[in-house]
C-alpha positions as a LaTeX table, in Angstrom:
\begin{tabular}{lrrr}
\hline
Residue & $x$ (\AA) & $y$ (\AA) & $z$ (\AA) \\
\hline
Unk1 & $-25.48$ & 0.08 & $-11.91$ \\
Unk2 & $-24.74$ & 1.50 & $-15.33$ \\
Unk3 & $-21.24$ & $-0.02$ & $-16.16$ \\
Unk4 & $-18.91$ & 2.65 & $-17.72$ \\
Unk5 & $-16.88$ & 1.56 & $-20.55$ \\
Unk6 & $-13.81$ & 2.06 & $-18.71$ \\
Unk7 & $-15.03$ & $-0.32$ & $-15.99$ \\
Unk8 & $-16.31$ & $-2.76$ & $-18.81$ \\
Unk9 & $-12.78$ & $-2.74$ & $-20.24$ \\
Unk10 & $-11.26$ & $-3.50$ & $-16.70$ \\
Unk11 & $-13.58$ & $-6.51$ & $-16.35$ \\
Unk12 & $-12.87$ & $-7.92$ & $-19.62$ \\
Unk13 & $-9.12$ & $-7.57$ & $-19.19$ \\
Unk14 & $-9.26$ & $-9.32$ & $-15.87$ \\
Unk15 & $-11.51$ & $-12.02$ & $-17.19$ \\
Unk16 & $-8.91$ & $-12.62$ & $-20.11$ \\
Unk17 & $-6.12$ & $-12.53$ & $-17.26$ \\
Unk18 & $-7.81$ & $-15.21$ & $-15.12$ \\
Unk19 & $-8.91$ & $-17.33$ & $-18.28$ \\
Unk20 & $-5.14$ & $-17.58$ & $-19.27$ \\
Unk21 & $-4.12$ & $-18.56$ & $-15.73$ \\
Unk22 & $-6.86$ & $-21.23$ & $-15.38$ \\
Unk23 & $-6.18$ & $-22.75$ & $-18.80$ \\
Unk24 & $-2.49$ & $-23.03$ & $-18.39$ \\
Unk25 & $-1.51$ & $-26.04$ & $-16.38$ \\
Unk26 & 2.08 & $-24.91$ & $-15.72$ \\
Unk27 & 2.71 & $-21.21$ & $-14.67$ \\
Unk28 & 6.19 & $-19.84$ & $-14.48$ \\
Unk29 & 7.03 & $-17.43$ & $-11.31$ \\
Unk30 & 6.96 & $-14.57$ & $-13.64$ \\
Unk31 & 3.64 & $-15.44$ & $-15.13$ \\
Unk32 & 2.34 & $-15.84$ & $-11.57$ \\
Unk33 & 3.92 & $-12.57$ & $-10.49$ \\
Unk34 & 2.77 & $-10.82$ & $-13.81$ \\
Unk35 & $-1.01$ & $-11.87$ & $-13.03$ \\
Unk36 & $-1.10$ & $-10.86$ & $-9.47$ \\
Unk37 & 0.26 & $-7.50$ & $-10.73$ \\
Unk38 & $-2.31$ & $-7.36$ & $-13.48$ \\
Unk39 & $-5.09$ & $-8.36$ & $-10.86$ \\
Unk40 & $-4.05$ & $-5.80$ & $-8.27$ \\
Unk41 & $-4.26$ & $-3.03$ & $-11.23$ \\
Unk42 & $-7.69$ & $-4.13$ & $-12.29$ \\
Unk43 & $-8.65$ & $-3.96$ & $-8.63$ \\
Unk44 & $-7.42$ & $-0.79$ & $-7.94$ \\
Unk45 & $-9.15$ & 0.57 & $-11.13$ \\
Unk46 & $-12.40$ & $-1.17$ & $-10.59$ \\
Unk47 & $-12.80$ & 0.30 & $-7.00$ \\
Unk48 & $-12.13$ & 3.68 & $-8.52$ \\
Unk49 & $-14.51$ & 3.44 & $-11.01$ \\
Unk50 & $-17.18$ & 2.38 & $-8.21$ \\
Unk51 & $-15.96$ & 5.43 & $-6.20$ \\
Unk52 & $-16.99$ & 7.69 & $-9.13$ \\
Unk53 & $-20.37$ & 5.81 & $-9.72$ \\
Unk54 & $-21.03$ & 6.30 & $-6.08$ \\
Unk55 & $-20.12$ & 9.95 & $-5.93$ \\
Unk56 & $-22.31$ & 10.34 & $-8.97$ \\
Unk57 & $-25.44$ & 8.58 & $-7.17$ \\
Unk58 & $-28.07$ & 10.31 & $-5.49$ \\
Unk59 & $-29.59$ & 7.65 & $-3.31$ \\
Unk60 & $-27.79$ & 5.79 & $-0.75$ \\
Unk61 & $-29.33$ & 2.53 & $-1.45$ \\
Unk62 & $-27.99$ & 2.46 & $-5.07$ \\
Unk63 & $-24.41$ & 2.76 & $-3.95$ \\
Unk64 & $-22.16$ & $-0.18$ & $-3.90$ \\
Unk65 & $-20.24$ & $-0.93$ & $-0.63$ \\
Unk66 & $-16.65$ & $-2.10$ & $-1.11$ \\
Unk67 & $-13.58$ & $-2.43$ & 1.10 \\
Unk68 & $-13.06$ & 1.56 & 0.66 \\
Unk69 & $-16.25$ & 2.04 & 2.76 \\
Unk70 & $-14.59$ & 0.20 & 5.60 \\
Unk71 & $-11.93$ & 2.93 & 6.20 \\
Unk72 & $-12.66$ & 4.81 & 9.44 \\
Unk73 & $-11.26$ & 7.63 & 11.58 \\
Unk74 & $-12.20$ & 9.03 & 14.55 \\
Unk75 & $-10.66$ & 11.37 & 17.47 \\
Unk76 & $-10.45$ & 9.52 & 20.86 \\
Unk77 & $-9.58$ & 12.56 & 23.19 \\
Unk78 & $-6.23$ & 13.60 & 21.67 \\
Unk79 & $-5.54$ & 10.75 & 19.78 \\
Unk80 & $-6.55$ & 10.31 & 15.97 \\
Unk81 & $-7.42$ & 6.61 & 15.45 \\
Unk82 & $-7.55$ & 5.45 & 11.94 \\
Unk83 & $-8.64$ & 1.95 & 11.02 \\
Unk84 & $-7.53$ & 0.55 & 7.65 \\
Unk85 & $-9.37$ & $-2.75$ & 6.59 \\
Unk86 & $-6.44$ & $-4.38$ & 5.00 \\
Unk87 & $-2.67$ & $-5.02$ & 5.52 \\
Unk88 & $-0.19$ & $-2.53$ & 4.31 \\
Unk89 & 1.85 & $-3.88$ & 1.25 \\
Unk90 & 5.23 & $-5.23$ & 1.64 \\
Unk91 & 8.36 & $-3.19$ & 0.35 \\
Unk92 & 9.21 & $-5.93$ & $-2.33$ \\
Unk93 & 5.57 & $-5.68$ & $-3.90$ \\
Unk94 & 5.31 & $-1.91$ & $-3.95$ \\
Unk95 & 6.30 & $-1.43$ & $-7.57$ \\
Unk96 & 4.15 & $-4.64$ & $-8.58$ \\
Unk97 & 0.95 & $-3.39$ & $-6.88$ \\
Unk98 & $-1.69$ & $-0.51$ & $-6.54$ \\
Unk99 & $-2.73$ & $-1.07$ & $-3.16$ \\
Unk100 & $-0.39$ & 1.29 & $-1.66$ \\
Unk101 & $-1.70$ & 4.06 & $-4.02$ \\
Unk102 & $-5.29$ & 3.25 & $-2.65$ \\
Unk103 & $-4.36$ & 3.17 & 1.01 \\
Unk104 & $-3.08$ & 6.36 & 0.79 \\
Unk105 & $-5.86$ & 8.06 & $-1.05$ \\
Unk106 & $-8.39$ & 6.30 & 1.29 \\
Unk107 & $-6.50$ & 7.48 & 4.36 \\
Unk108 & $-6.18$ & 10.99 & 3.06 \\
Unk109 & $-9.93$ & 11.01 & 2.33 \\
Unk110 & $-11.24$ & 9.77 & 5.79 \\
Unk111 & $-8.85$ & 12.02 & 7.56 \\
Unk112 & $-9.54$ & 15.29 & 5.67 \\
Unk113 & $-12.12$ & 16.38 & 8.38 \\
Unk114 & $-9.17$ & 16.51 & 10.91 \\
Unk115 & $-7.29$ & 19.15 & 8.86 \\
Unk116 & $-4.79$ & 21.18 & 11.19 \\
Unk117 & $-5.31$ & 19.01 & 14.23 \\
Unk118 & $-1.71$ & 18.56 & 15.02 \\
Unk119 & 0.68 & 21.55 & 15.01 \\
Unk120 & 3.49 & 20.00 & 16.89 \\
Unk121 & 5.69 & 17.16 & 16.55 \\
Unk122 & 3.61 & 13.95 & 16.21 \\
Unk123 & 3.98 & 10.31 & 17.19 \\
Unk124 & 2.55 & 7.63 & 14.82 \\
Unk125 & 1.92 & 4.41 & 16.34 \\
Unk126 & 1.16 & 1.61 & 13.57 \\
Unk127 & $-0.36$ & $-1.94$ & 14.51 \\
Unk128 & $-0.59$ & $-4.27$ & 11.67 \\
Unk129 & $-2.66$ & $-7.61$ & 12.20 \\
Unk130 & $-2.06$ & $-10.23$ & 9.48 \\
Unk131 & $-3.24$ & $-13.86$ & 9.28 \\
Unk132 & 0.44 & $-15.17$ & 8.94 \\
Unk133 & 2.65 & $-16.47$ & 11.86 \\
Unk134 & 6.16 & $-15.15$ & 12.12 \\
Unk135 & 5.97 & $-12.26$ & 9.53 \\
Unk136 & 8.52 & $-9.72$ & 9.38 \\
Unk137 & 7.13 & $-6.32$ & 10.43 \\
Unk138 & 10.06 & $-4.28$ & 8.93 \\
Unk139 & 9.00 & $-5.60$ & 5.34 \\
Unk140 & 5.72 & $-3.28$ & 5.56 \\
Unk141 & 5.52 & $-0.30$ & 3.36 \\
Unk142 & 4.40 & 2.25 & 5.82 \\
Unk143 & 5.00 & 5.47 & 3.72 \\
Unk144 & 1.40 & 5.80 & 2.62 \\
Unk145 & 0.40 & 6.66 & 6.11 \\
Unk146 & 2.36 & 9.85 & 6.60 \\
Unk147 & 1.98 & 10.85 & 2.95 \\
Unk148 & $-1.65$ & 10.68 & 3.29 \\
Unk149 & $-1.81$ & 12.72 & 6.51 \\
Unk150 & 0.25 & 15.23 & 4.86 \\
Unk151 & $-1.97$ & 15.16 & 1.93 \\
Unk152 & $-5.15$ & 15.83 & 4.23 \\
Unk153 & $-3.05$ & 18.52 & 6.14 \\
Unk154 & $-3.57$ & 16.49 & 9.44 \\
Unk155 & 0.04 & 16.70 & 10.05 \\
Unk156 & 2.41 & 19.47 & 8.57 \\
Unk157 & 5.37 & 17.44 & 7.44 \\
Unk158 & 7.05 & 14.00 & 8.07 \\
Unk159 & 10.55 & 15.30 & 8.48 \\
Unk160 & 12.72 & 14.28 & 11.60 \\
Unk161 & 11.58 & 17.41 & 13.54 \\
Unk162 & 7.96 & 16.99 & 12.81 \\
Unk163 & 7.13 & 13.26 & 13.17 \\
Unk164 & 8.30 & 10.01 & 14.61 \\
Unk165 & 6.68 & 6.51 & 14.45 \\
Unk166 & 6.73 & 2.86 & 15.70 \\
Unk167 & 5.29 & $-0.26$ & 14.03 \\
Unk168 & 4.16 & $-3.58$ & 15.74 \\
Unk169 & 3.08 & $-6.50$ & 14.07 \\
Unk170 & 0.45 & $-8.92$ & 15.38 \\
Unk171 & $-1.53$ & $-12.11$ & 14.32 \\
Unk172 & $-5.03$ & $-11.91$ & 13.56 \\
Unk173 & $-7.90$ & $-13.90$ & 11.75 \\
Unk174 & $-8.93$ & $-10.58$ & 10.39 \\
Unk175 & $-5.95$ & $-8.88$ & 8.56 \\
Unk176 & $-6.39$ & $-5.11$ & 9.12 \\
Unk177 & $-4.24$ & $-1.92$ & 10.35 \\
Unk178 & $-4.65$ & 0.32 & 13.13 \\
Unk179 & $-3.04$ & 3.59 & 13.24 \\
Unk180 & $-2.95$ & 6.08 & 16.03 \\
Unk181 & $-1.65$ & 9.76 & 15.78 \\
Unk182 & $-0.85$ & 11.94 & 18.58 \\
Unk183 & 1.37 & 14.90 & 20.09 \\
Unk184 & 4.64 & 13.39 & 20.56 \\
Unk185 & 4.83 & 14.68 & 24.01 \\
Unk186 & 2.33 & 11.96 & 25.08 \\
Unk187 & 4.47 & 8.91 & 23.79 \\
Unk188 & 5.29 & 7.53 & 27.16 \\
Unk189 & 1.57 & 7.63 & 28.35 \\
Unk190 & 0.25 & 6.22 & 25.16 \\
Unk191 & 2.80 & 3.41 & 25.18 \\
Unk192 & 2.26 & 2.77 & 28.81 \\
Unk193 & $-1.45$ & 2.28 & 28.25 \\
Unk194 & $-1.18$ & 0.22 & 25.12 \\
Unk195 & 1.47 & $-2.19$ & 25.96 \\
Unk196 & 0.36 & $-3.04$ & 29.44 \\
\hline
\end{tabular}
């Protein structure tokens, strides 16, 4: 891989941030928070540079695999299933991280092939699996999901006449998110199948 100047700069900035943290024996909460914010920003930018590199690489064996490659979507009958290989960020970290933007763009990209799939009101069922016991499901920031589906034109809108949703949290050794999108007239049947 030929490392672009932008990626080299990101890697060097990240290295400097890591060095400052490692060399400091006593960090304040603000310093830790700033480090994590810079780390997430660098992660976003590096993954974006890798995506650009992969798009410009002719041979599949030269492409670099990242977490972005693990996003999946498929139609299961009338249900669109989306697999997100990470946990949605919490509301309190949204302004401090770039992960919600990456999740939005990745979902939009993998669902684009299902453009105009849903004309009527849709129901979105979101299952978030995290490696923490007793976490609060209502603290998760789910807005990137509907915004991505609108961006990819899978759904028309996310206003109250076009969309409703439910969120369920579960424990898992492998943190990830599963999303199911379907016509809202099938809510009872779906919930009966998935919750029994």
